[in-house]
Amino acid sequence: MLMCGPTHVFTILLSLANACLRIGHWPKHFKESMSVIIPKPNKPSYSAPKAFRPIVLLNTVGKLIEKMLSNRIQFDGVASDVFHPNQIGGIRQRSTEDAGLILTHM
């Protein structure tokens, strides 16, 4: 969906992510969040704080660009052998399934 349309939102987001990496600056707008308090349903009394659930809403564009940057950094780290060979989990191409396949193969 990001690739369709006259402005190609994908290219705009990619150029923004590249600029953040090149300059080394993360805009303040992406760091801001908003807390919203939602009442829990079917509570007998809403006078206690336990009757409410706070949630934090983050900037969606900031989250998307952050995910793009983390995937890029992780891919470059795996391709350049930056990570220790025993570091498994939380890194793409080094999950626990990959570790199981390596052990089964050995």
N, CA, C and O atoms as a Tinker XYZ file with bonds, in Angstrom:
   424  protein
     1  N      0.810000   -1.184000    0.000000    73     2
     2  CA     0.000000    0.000000    0.000000    64     1     3
     3  C      0.865000    1.263000    0.000000    63     2     4     5
     4  O      0.481000    2.284000   -0.571000    81     3
     5  N      2.045000    1.185000    0.650000    73     3     6
     6  CA     2.921000    2.344000    0.686000    64     5     7
     7  C      3.554000    2.627000   -0.675000    63     6     8     9
     8  O      3.960000    3.754000   -0.957000    81     7
     9  N      3.634000    1.602000   -1.508000    73     7    10
    10  CA     4.267000    1.776000   -2.817000    64     9    11
    11  C      3.311000    2.398000   -3.833000    63    10    12    13
    12  O      3.762000    2.915000   -4.855000    81    11
    13  N      2.007000    2.361000   -3.579000    73    11    14
    14  CA     1.025000    2.891000   -4.524000    64    13    15
    15  C      0.824000    4.388000   -4.305000    63    14    16    17
    16  O      1.186000    4.935000   -3.263000    81    15
    17  N      0.267000    5.004000   -5.262000    73    15    18
    18  CA    -0.070000    6.421000   -5.131000    64    17    19
    19  C      0.956000    7.313000   -5.787000    63    18    20    21
    20  O      2.050000    6.871000   -6.141000    81    19
    21  N      0.597000    8.567000   -5.945000    73    19    22
    22  CA     1.465000    9.486000   -6.678000    64    21    23
    23  C      2.724000    9.906000   -5.914000    63    22    24    25
    24  O      3.724000   10.259000   -6.539000    81    23
    25  N      2.695000    9.876000   -4.574000    73    23    26
    26  CA     3.850000   10.390000   -3.827000    64    25    27
    27  C      4.824000    9.302000   -3.403000    63    26    28    29
    28  O      5.937000    9.612000   -2.980000    81    27
    29  N      4.439000    8.051000   -3.503000    73    27    30
    30  CA     5.292000    6.944000   -3.086000    64    29    31
    31  C      5.797000    7.183000   -1.663000    63    30    32    33
    32  O      6.956000    7.540000   -1.456000    81    31
    33  N      4.927000    6.984000   -0.707000    73    31    34
    34  CA     5.231000    7.232000    0.703000    64    33    35
    35  C      6.466000    6.455000    1.136000    63    34    36    37
    36  O      7.225000    6.907000    1.994000    81    35
    37  N      6.663000    5.285000    0.538000    73    35    38
    38  CA     7.824000    4.461000    0.888000    64    37    39
    39  C      9.133000    5.206000    0.631000    63    38    40    41
    40  O     10.036000    5.169000    1.466000    81    39
    41  N      9.245000    5.874000   -0.507000    73    39    42
    42  CA    10.485000    6.591000   -0.815000    64    41    43
    43  C     10.689000    7.774000    0.123000    63    42    44    45
    44  O     11.823000    8.110000    0.466000    81    43
    45  N      9.588000    8.407000    0.539000    73    43    46
    46  CA     9.700000    9.522000    1.478000    64    45    47
    47  C     10.187000    9.009000    2.832000    63    46    48    49
    48  O     11.078000    9.605000    3.437000    81    47
    49  N      9.604000    7.902000    3.310000    73    47    50
    50  CA    10.032000    7.335000    4.592000    64    49    51
    51  C     11.476000    6.850000    4.530000    63    50    52    53
    52  O     12.227000    7.004000    5.494000    81    51
    53  N     11.864000    6.267000    3.403000    73    51    54
    54  CA    13.234000    5.791000    3.255000    64    53    55
    55  C     14.220000    6.949000    3.259000    63    54    56    57
    56  O     15.278000    6.860000    3.882000    81    55
    57  N     13.885000    8.031000    2.572000    73    55    58
    58  CA    14.792000    9.184000    2.573000    64    57    59
    59  C     14.859000    9.831000    3.952000    63    58    60    61
    60  O     15.910000   10.346000    4.336000    81    59
    61  N     13.764000    9.816000    4.698000    73    59    62
    62  CA    13.772000   10.342000    6.063000    64    61    63
    63  C     14.631000    9.468000    6.974000    63    62    64    65
    64  O     15.387000    9.986000    7.796000    81    63
    65  N     14.520000    8.144000    6.832000    73    63    66
    66  CA    15.349000    7.232000    7.629000    64    65    67
    67  C     16.825000    7.397000    7.279000    63    66    68    69
    68  O     17.674000    7.401000    8.171000    81    67
    69  N     17.139000    7.533000    5.993000    73    67    70
    70  CA    18.530000    7.739000    5.582000    64    69    71
    71  C     19.085000    9.047000    6.143000    63    70    72    73
    72  O     20.239000    9.107000    6.566000    81    71
    73  N     18.260000   10.092000    6.143000    73    71    74
    74  CA    18.706000   11.369000    6.683000    64    73    75
    75  C     18.960000   11.276000    8.184000    63    74    76    77
    76  O     19.919000   11.859000    8.689000    81    75
    77  N     18.104000   10.544000    8.902000    73    75    78
    78  CA    18.309000   10.348000   10.350000    64    77    79
    79  C     19.621000    9.625000   10.609000    63    78    80    81
    80  O     20.346000    9.974000   11.541000    81    79
    81  N     19.935000    8.626000    9.798000    73    79    82
    82  CA    21.199000    7.898000    9.961000    64    81    83
    83  C     22.395000    8.767000    9.597000    63    82    84    85
    84  O     23.401000    8.780000   10.306000    81    83
    85  N     22.282000    9.481000    8.505000    73    83    86
    86  CA    23.401000   10.288000    8.030000    64    85    87
    87  C     23.734000   11.416000    9.003000    63    86    88    89
    88  O     24.905000   11.667000    9.289000    81    87
    89  N     22.716000   12.090000    9.506000    73    87    90
    90  CA    22.932000   13.218000   10.407000    64    89    91
    91  C     23.176000   12.757000   11.840000    63    90    92    93
    92  O     23.861000   13.434000   12.607000    81    91
    93  N     22.615000   11.604000   12.196000    73    91    94
    94  CA    22.750000   11.118000   13.565000    64    93    95
    95  C     21.797000   11.815000   14.524000    63    94    96    97
    96  O     22.121000   12.026000   15.693000    81    95
    97  N     20.620000   12.170000   14.022000    73    95    98
    98  CA    19.639000   12.888000   14.836000    64    97    99
    99  C     18.285000   12.216000   14.714000    63    98   100   101
   100  O     17.844000   11.896000   13.610000    81    99
   101  N     17.619000   11.999000   15.850000    73    99   102
   102  CA    16.268000   11.453000   15.848000    64   101   103
   103  C     15.328000   12.594000   16.215000    63   102   104   105
   104  O     15.427000   13.115000   17.326000    81   103
   105  N     14.418000   13.006000   15.330000    73   103   106
   106  CA    13.569000   14.163000   15.585000    64   105   107
   107  C     12.736000   14.034000   16.862000    63   106   108   109
   108  O     12.291000   12.946000   17.228000    81   107
   109  N     12.541000   15.155000   17.517000    73   107   110
   110  CA    11.801000   15.185000   18.778000    64   109   111
   111  C     10.367000   14.701000   18.577000    63   110   112   113
   112  O      9.788000   14.096000   19.479000    81   111
   113  N      9.801000   14.957000   17.425000    73   111   114
   114  CA     8.422000   14.555000   17.136000    64   113   115
   115  C      8.243000   13.045000   17.257000    63   114   116   117
   116  O      7.179000   12.581000   17.669000    81   115
   117  N      9.265000   12.276000   16.906000    73   115   118
   118  CA     9.176000   10.818000   16.980000    64   117   119
   119  C      9.333000   10.298000   18.407000    63   118   120   121
   120  O      8.955000    9.162000   18.693000    81   119
   121  N      9.878000   11.103000   19.295000    73   119   122
   122  CA    10.101000   10.680000   20.682000    64   121   123
   123  C      8.882000   10.929000   21.570000    63   122   124   125
   124  O      8.768000   10.346000   22.648000    81   123
   125  N      7.990000   11.777000   21.128000    73   123   126
   126  CA     6.850000   12.152000   21.950000    64   125   127
   127  C      5.805000   11.046000   21.982000    63   126   128   129
   128  O      5.583000   10.346000   20.995000    81   127
   129  N      5.171000   10.908000   23.138000    73   127   130
   130  CA     4.114000    9.923000   23.291000    64   129   131
   131  C      2.946000   10.565000   24.039000    63   130   132   133
   132  O      3.093000   11.616000   24.662000    81   131
   133  N      1.798000    9.923000   23.967000    73   131   134
   134  CA     0.619000   10.424000   24.649000    64   133   135
   135  C      0.032000    9.281000   25.478000    63   134   136   137
   136  O     -0.168000    8.178000   24.970000    81   135
   137  N     -0.240000    9.546000   26.741000    73   135   138
   138  CA    -0.859000    8.555000   27.610000    64   137   139
   139  C     -2.362000    8.763000   27.623000    63   138   140   141
   140  O     -2.852000    9.885000   27.745000    81   139
   141  N     -3.079000    7.666000   27.495000    73   139   142
   142  CA    -4.535000    7.698000   27.505000    64   141   143
   143  C     -5.002000    6.734000   28.582000    63   142   144   145
   144  O     -4.481000    5.625000   28.695000    81   143
   145  N     -5.974000    7.150000   29.369000    73   143   146
   146  CA    -6.498000    6.293000   30.430000    64   145   147
   147  C     -7.860000    5.777000   29.991000    63   146   148   149
   148  O     -8.766000    6.553000   29.688000    81   147
   149  N     -7.989000    4.451000   29.961000    73   147   150
   150  CA    -9.210000    3.804000   29.510000    64   149   151
   151  C     -9.847000    3.103000   30.707000    63   150   152   153
   152  O     -9.165000    2.354000   31.407000    81   151
   153  N    -11.141000    3.330000   30.961000    73   151   154
   154  CA   -11.793000    2.620000   32.066000    64   153   155
   155  C    -12.009000    1.150000   31.707000    63   154   156   157
   156  O    -12.393000    0.823000   30.584000    81   155
   157  N    -11.758000    0.273000   32.675000    73   155   158
   158  CA   -12.010000   -1.153000   32.473000    64   157   159
   159  C    -13.518000   -1.394000   32.528000    63   158   160   161
   160  O    -14.219000   -0.787000   33.339000    81   159
   161  N    -14.011000   -2.276000   31.668000    73   159   162
   162  CA   -15.465000   -2.496000   31.649000    64   161   163
   163  C    -15.947000   -3.296000   32.865000    63   162   164   165
   164  O    -15.202000   -4.078000   33.456000    81   163
   165  N    -17.201000   -3.076000   33.210000    73   163   166
   166  CA   -17.922000   -3.837000   34.250000    64   165   167
   167  C    -17.289000   -3.750000   35.625000    63   166   168   169
   168  O    -17.263000   -4.741000   36.355000    81   167
   169  N    -16.784000   -2.601000   35.988000    73   167   170
   170  CA   -16.259000   -2.405000   37.341000    64   169   171
   171  C    -17.367000   -1.811000   38.204000    63   170   172   173
   172  O    -18.105000   -0.938000   37.746000    81   171
   173  N    -17.493000   -2.278000   39.460000    73   171   174
   174  CA   -18.574000   -1.746000   40.311000    64   173   175
   175  C    -18.375000   -0.276000   40.675000    63   174   176   177
   176  O    -19.347000    0.467000   40.815000    81   175
   177  N    -17.118000    0.146000   40.830000    73   175   178
   178  CA   -16.853000    1.526000   41.199000    64   177   179
   179  C    -15.626000    2.007000   40.438000    63   178   180   181
   180  O    -14.623000    1.301000   40.337000    81   179
   181  N    -15.722000    3.202000   39.913000    73   179   182
   182  CA   -14.603000    3.788000   39.189000    64   181   183
   183  C    -13.848000    4.808000   40.038000    63   182   184   185
   184  O    -13.173000    5.688000   39.506000    81   183
   185  N    -13.968000    4.683000   41.363000    73   183   186
   186  CA   -13.253000    5.595000   42.256000    64   185   187
   187  C    -11.841000    5.101000   42.568000    63   186   188   189
   188  O    -11.008000    5.876000   43.039000    81   187
   189  N    -11.560000    3.819000   42.310000    73   187   190
   190  CA   -10.228000    3.253000   42.578000    64   189   191
   191  C     -9.378000    3.317000   41.317000    63   190   192   193
   192  O     -9.897000    3.165000   40.211000    81   191
   193  N     -8.079000    3.540000   41.475000    73   191   194
   194  CA    -7.200000    3.580000   40.292000    64   193   195
   195  C     -7.135000    2.252000   39.538000    63   194   196   197
   196  O     -6.821000    2.237000   38.348000    81   195
   197  N     -7.427000    1.135000   40.215000    73   195   198
   198  CA    -7.369000   -0.171000   39.555000    64   197   199
   199  C     -8.484000   -0.350000   38.521000    63   198   200   201
   200  O     -8.469000   -1.308000   37.749000    81   199
   201  N     -9.426000    0.552000   38.509000    73   199   202
   202  CA   -10.537000    0.449000   37.568000    64   201   203
   203  C    -10.181000    1.028000   36.198000    63   202   204   205
   204  O    -10.999000    1.000000   35.279000    81   203
   205  N     -8.977000    1.544000   36.063000    73   203   206
   206  CA    -8.562000    2.166000   34.807000    64   205   207
   207  C     -7.297000    1.507000   34.281000    63   206   208   209
   208  O     -6.505000    0.954000   35.044000    81   207
   209  N     -7.122000    1.575000   32.985000    73   207   210
   210  CA    -5.940000    1.005000   32.343000    64   209   211
   211  C     -5.253000    2.087000   31.518000    63   210   212   213
   212  O     -5.820000    2.560000   30.532000    81   211
   213  N     -4.032000    2.491000   31.906000    73   211   214
   214  CA    -3.332000    3.486000   31.083000    64   213   215
   215  C     -2.603000    2.811000   29.914000    63   214   216   217
   216  O     -2.002000    1.749000   30.075000    81   215
   217  N     -2.665000    3.426000   28.772000    73   215   218
   218  CA    -1.908000    2.948000   27.620000    64   217   219
   219  C     -1.120000    4.124000   27.048000    63   218   220   221
   220  O     -1.500000    5.283000   27.215000    81   219
   221  N     -0.036000    3.811000   26.381000    73   219   222
   222  CA     0.814000    4.845000   25.790000    64   221   223
   223  C      0.726000    4.728000   24.280000    63   222   224   225
   224  O      0.922000    3.652000   23.716000    81   223
   225  N      0.434000    5.835000   23.639000    73   223   226
   226  CA     0.351000    5.889000   22.185000    64   225   227
   227  C      1.610000    6.560000   21.660000    63   226   228   229
   228  O      1.905000    7.704000   22.006000    81   227
   229  N      2.342000    5.849000   20.829000    73   227   230
   230  CA     3.569000    6.386000   20.239000    64   229   231
   231  C      3.301000    6.826000   18.808000    63   230   232   233
   232  O      2.299000    6.441000   18.204000    81   231
   233  N      4.194000    7.624000   18.283000    73   231   234
   234  CA     4.094000    8.098000   16.915000    64   233   235
   235  C      4.279000    6.918000   15.966000    63   234   236   237
   236  O      5.303000    6.237000   16.018000    81   235
   237  N      3.304000    6.673000   15.107000    73   235   238
   238  CA     3.342000    5.513000   14.214000    64   237   239
   239  C      4.462000    5.618000   13.189000    63   238   240   241
   240  O      5.133000    4.625000   12.906000    81   239
   241  N      4.674000    6.797000   12.631000    73   239   242
   242  CA     5.738000    6.972000   11.640000    64   241   243
   243  C      7.097000    6.759000   12.300000    63   242   244   245
   244  O      7.991000    6.155000   11.708000    81   243
   245  N      7.250000    7.254000   13.527000    73   243   246
   246  CA     8.500000    7.051000   14.259000    64   245   247
   247  C      8.761000    5.581000   14.524000    63   246   248   249
   248  O      9.896000    5.121000   14.404000    81   247
   249  N      7.713000    4.834000   14.886000    73   247   250
   250  CA     7.875000    3.394000   15.129000    64   249   251
   251  C      8.260000    2.661000   13.845000    63   250   252   253
   252  O      9.095000    1.757000   13.865000    81   251
   253  N      7.645000    3.058000   12.730000    73   251   254
   254  CA     7.943000    2.414000   11.452000    64   253   255
   255  C      9.384000    2.672000   11.032000    63   254   256   257
   256  O     10.081000    1.748000   10.613000    81   255
   257  N      9.835000    3.911000   11.141000    73   255   258
   258  CA    11.214000    4.236000   10.755000    64   257   259
   259  C     12.206000    3.571000   11.708000    63   258   260   261
   260  O     13.272000    3.126000   11.282000    81   259
   261  N     11.858000    3.501000   13.004000    73   259   262
   262  CA    12.723000    2.825000   13.968000    64   261   263
   263  C     12.882000    1.349000   13.610000    63   262   264   265
   264  O     13.980000    0.801000   13.706000    81   263
   265  N     11.791000    0.704000   13.198000    73   263   266
   266  CA    11.860000   -0.705000   12.793000    64   265   267
   267  C     12.694000   -0.869000   11.527000    63   266   268   269
   268  O     13.463000   -1.823000   11.411000    81   267
   269  N     12.544000    0.060000   10.570000    73   267   270
   270  CA    13.352000    0.006000    9.351000    64   269   271
   271  C     14.840000    0.123000    9.685000    63   270   272   273
   272  O     15.662000   -0.626000    9.158000    81   271
   273  N     15.177000    1.071000   10.565000    73   271   274
   274  CA    16.582000    1.276000   10.934000    64   273   275
   275  C     17.144000    0.079000   11.699000    63   274   276   277
   276  O     18.276000   -0.339000   11.454000    81   275
   277  N     16.355000   -0.473000   12.627000    73   275   278
   278  CA    16.864000   -1.613000   13.394000    64   277   279
   279  C     17.056000   -2.835000   12.502000    63   278   280   281
   280  O     18.016000   -3.584000   12.682000    81   279
   281  N     16.156000   -3.046000   11.543000    73   279   282
   282  CA    16.337000   -4.165000   10.609000    64   281   283
   283  C     17.584000   -3.969000    9.754000    63   282   284   285
   284  O     18.318000   -4.923000    9.495000    81   283
   285  N     17.826000   -2.740000    9.317000    73   283   286
   286  CA    19.003000   -2.466000    8.487000    64   285   287
   287  C     20.292000   -2.669000    9.282000    63   286   288   289
   288  O     21.235000   -3.298000    8.801000    81   287
   289  N     20.322000   -2.130000   10.502000    73   287   290
   290  CA    21.521000   -2.274000   11.338000    64   289   291
   291  C     21.765000   -3.745000   11.672000    63   290   292   293
   292  O     22.905000   -4.210000   11.663000    81   291
   293  N     20.684000   -4.474000   11.967000    73   291   294
   294  CA    20.834000   -5.891000   12.289000    64   293   295
   295  C     21.319000   -6.685000   11.074000    63   294   296   297
   296  O     22.172000   -7.562000   11.215000    81   295
   297  N     20.792000   -6.395000    9.893000    73   295   298
   298  CA    21.226000   -7.088000    8.688000    64   297   299
   299  C     22.701000   -6.828000    8.413000    63   298   300   301
   300  O     23.454000   -7.753000    8.108000    81   299
   301  N     23.114000   -5.552000    8.524000    73   299   302
   302  CA    24.524000   -5.221000    8.307000    64   301   303
   303  C     25.416000   -5.868000    9.359000    63   302   304   305
   304  O     26.532000   -6.286000    9.051000    81   303
   305  N     24.935000   -5.952000   10.598000    73   303   306
   306  CA    25.717000   -6.596000   11.659000    64   305   307
   307  C     25.907000   -8.078000   11.415000    63   306   308   309
   308  O     26.994000   -8.609000   11.644000    81   307
   309  N     24.857000   -8.758000   10.949000    73   307   310
   310  CA    24.968000  -10.195000   10.651000    64   309   311
   311  C     25.856000  -10.409000    9.429000    63   310   312   313
   312  O     26.675000  -11.328000    9.413000    81   311
   313  N     25.701000   -9.569000    8.407000    73   311   314
   314  CA    26.504000   -9.710000    7.189000    64   313   315
   315  C     27.979000   -9.440000    7.445000    63   314   316   317
   316  O     28.837000  -10.015000    6.775000    81   315
   317  N     28.287000   -8.569000    8.411000    73   315   318
   318  CA    29.685000   -8.219000    8.702000    64   317   319
   319  C     30.286000   -9.045000    9.832000    63   318   320   321
   320  O     31.416000   -8.786000   10.245000    81   319
   321  N     29.561000  -10.021000   10.333000    73   319   322
   322  CA    30.010000  -10.868000   11.450000    64   321   323
   323  C     30.395000  -10.043000   12.678000    63   322   324   325
   324  O     31.426000  -10.288000   13.304000    81   323
   325  N     29.559000   -9.067000   13.012000    73   323   326
   326  CA    29.794000   -8.240000   14.190000    64   325   327
   327  C     29.381000   -8.981000   15.456000    63   326   328   329
   328  O     30.006000   -8.820000   16.504000    81   327
   329  N     28.337000   -9.787000   15.362000    73   327   330
   330  CA    27.818000  -10.486000   16.525000    64   329   331
   331  C     28.657000  -11.722000   16.850000    63   330   332   333
   332  O     29.206000  -12.371000   15.960000    81   331
   333  N     28.742000  -12.024000   18.123000    73   331   334
   334  CA    29.466000  -13.216000   18.567000    64   333   335
   335  C     28.733000  -14.448000   18.059000    63   334   336   337
   336  O     27.503000  -14.455000   18.028000    81   335
   337  N     29.457000  -15.491000   17.661000    73   335   338
   338  CA    28.789000  -16.690000   17.129000    64   337   339
   339  C     27.830000  -17.346000   18.120000    63   338   340   341
   340  O     26.873000  -17.996000   17.701000    81   339
   341  N     28.063000  -17.193000   19.419000    73   339   342
   342  CA    27.185000  -17.802000   20.416000    64   341   343
   343  C     25.980000  -16.931000   20.749000    63   342   344   345
   344  O     25.122000  -17.346000   21.528000    81   343
   345  N     25.899000  -15.740000   20.178000    73   343   346
   346  CA    24.764000  -14.874000   20.445000    64   345   347
   347  C     23.608000  -15.303000   19.557000    63   346   348   349
   348  O     23.610000  -15.065000   18.349000    81   347
   349  N     22.625000  -15.938000   20.171000    73   347   350
   350  CA    21.471000  -16.456000   19.446000    64   349   351
   351  C     20.223000  -15.945000   20.144000    63   350   352   353
   352  O     20.170000  -15.904000   21.373000    81   351
   353  N     19.241000  -15.563000   19.387000    73   351   354
   354  CA    17.998000  -15.051000   19.940000    64   353   355
   355  C     17.945000  -13.547000   19.813000    63   354   356   357
   356  O     18.899000  -12.853000   20.165000    81   355
   357  N     16.841000  -13.045000   19.314000    73   355   358
   358  CA    16.671000  -11.616000   19.150000    64   357   359
   359  C     17.341000  -11.067000   17.908000    63   358   360   361
   360  O     17.238000   -9.872000   17.632000    81   359
   361  N     18.022000  -11.909000   17.157000    73   359   362
   362  CA    18.711000  -11.474000   15.944000    64   361   363
   363  C     18.189000  -12.316000   14.788000    63   362   364   365
   364  O     18.082000  -13.538000   14.896000    81   363
   365  N     17.872000  -11.666000   13.704000    73   363   366
   366  CA    17.406000  -12.413000   12.531000    64   365   367
   367  C     18.524000  -13.324000   12.030000    63   366   368   369
   368  O     19.707000  -12.993000   12.122000    81   367
   369  N     18.135000  -14.439000   11.515000    73   367   370
   370  CA    19.046000  -15.465000   11.006000    64   369   371
   371  C     19.854000  -16.105000   12.130000    63   370   372   373
   372  O     20.795000  -16.852000   11.862000    81   371
   373  N     19.502000  -15.825000   13.379000    73   371   374
   374  CA    20.169000  -16.458000   14.519000    64   373   375
   375  C     19.134000  -16.761000   15.596000    63   374   376   377
   376  O     19.377000  -16.503000   16.775000    81   375
   377  N     18.010000  -17.292000   15.214000    73   375   378
   378  CA    16.962000  -17.587000   16.168000    64   377   379
   379  C     17.206000  -18.949000   16.808000    63   378   380   381
   380  O     18.160000  -19.644000   16.459000    81   379
   381  N     16.351000  -19.320000   17.736000    73   379   382
   382  CA    16.498000  -20.615000   18.388000    64   381   383
   383  C     16.229000  -21.755000   17.408000    63   382   384   385
   384  O     16.792000  -22.840000   17.550000    81   383
   385  N     15.368000  -21.514000   16.411000    73   383   386
   386  CA    15.151000  -22.551000   15.390000    64   385   387
   387  C     16.416000  -22.776000   14.576000    63   386   388   389
   388  O     16.758000  -23.909000   14.239000    81   387
   389  N     17.114000  -21.672000   14.262000    73   387   390
   390  CA    18.379000  -21.809000   13.534000    64   389   391
   391  C     19.403000  -22.560000   14.372000    63   390   392   393
   392  O     20.167000  -23.369000   13.846000    81   391
   393  N     19.421000  -22.294000   15.684000    73   391   394
   394  CA    20.343000  -23.018000   16.561000    64   393   395
   395  C     20.005000  -24.499000   16.603000    63   394   396   397
   396  O     20.899000  -25.346000   16.607000    81   395
   397  N     18.722000  -24.809000   16.636000    73   395   398
   398  CA    18.296000  -26.224000   16.608000    64   397   399
   399  C     18.698000  -26.910000   15.313000    63   398   400   401
   400  O     19.126000  -28.064000   15.327000    81   399
   401  N     18.565000  -26.208000   14.194000    73   399   402
   402  CA    18.951000  -26.779000   12.904000    64   401   403
   403  C     20.471000  -27.012000   12.852000    63   402   404   405
   404  O     20.937000  -28.017000   12.314000    81   403
   405  N     21.226000  -26.072000   13.416000    73   403   406
   406  CA    22.693000  -26.234000   13.439000    64   405   407
   407  C     23.072000  -27.454000   14.268000    63   406   408   409
   408  O     23.902000  -28.262000   13.851000    81   407
   409  N     22.459000  -27.587000   15.450000    73   407   410
   410  CA    22.753000  -28.736000   16.311000    64   409   411
   411  C     22.315000  -30.039000   15.668000    63   410   412   413
   412  O     23.021000  -31.042000   15.777000    81   411
   413  N     21.165000  -30.053000   14.998000    73   411   414
   414  CA    20.698000  -31.267000   14.329000    64   413   415
   415  C     21.640000  -31.642000   13.181000    63   414   416   417
   416  O     21.930000  -32.820000   12.968000    81   415
   417  N     22.111000  -30.639000   12.452000    73   415   418
   418  CA    23.010000  -30.892000   11.339000    64   417   419
   419  C     24.351000  -31.448000   11.829000    63   418   420   421
   420  O     24.935000  -32.329000   11.198000    81   419
   421  N     24.830000  -30.923000   12.958000    73   419   422
   422  CA    26.113000  -31.377000   13.493000    64   421   423
   423  C     25.991000  -32.788000   14.033000    63   422   424
   424  O     26.970000  -33.347000   14.527000    81   423
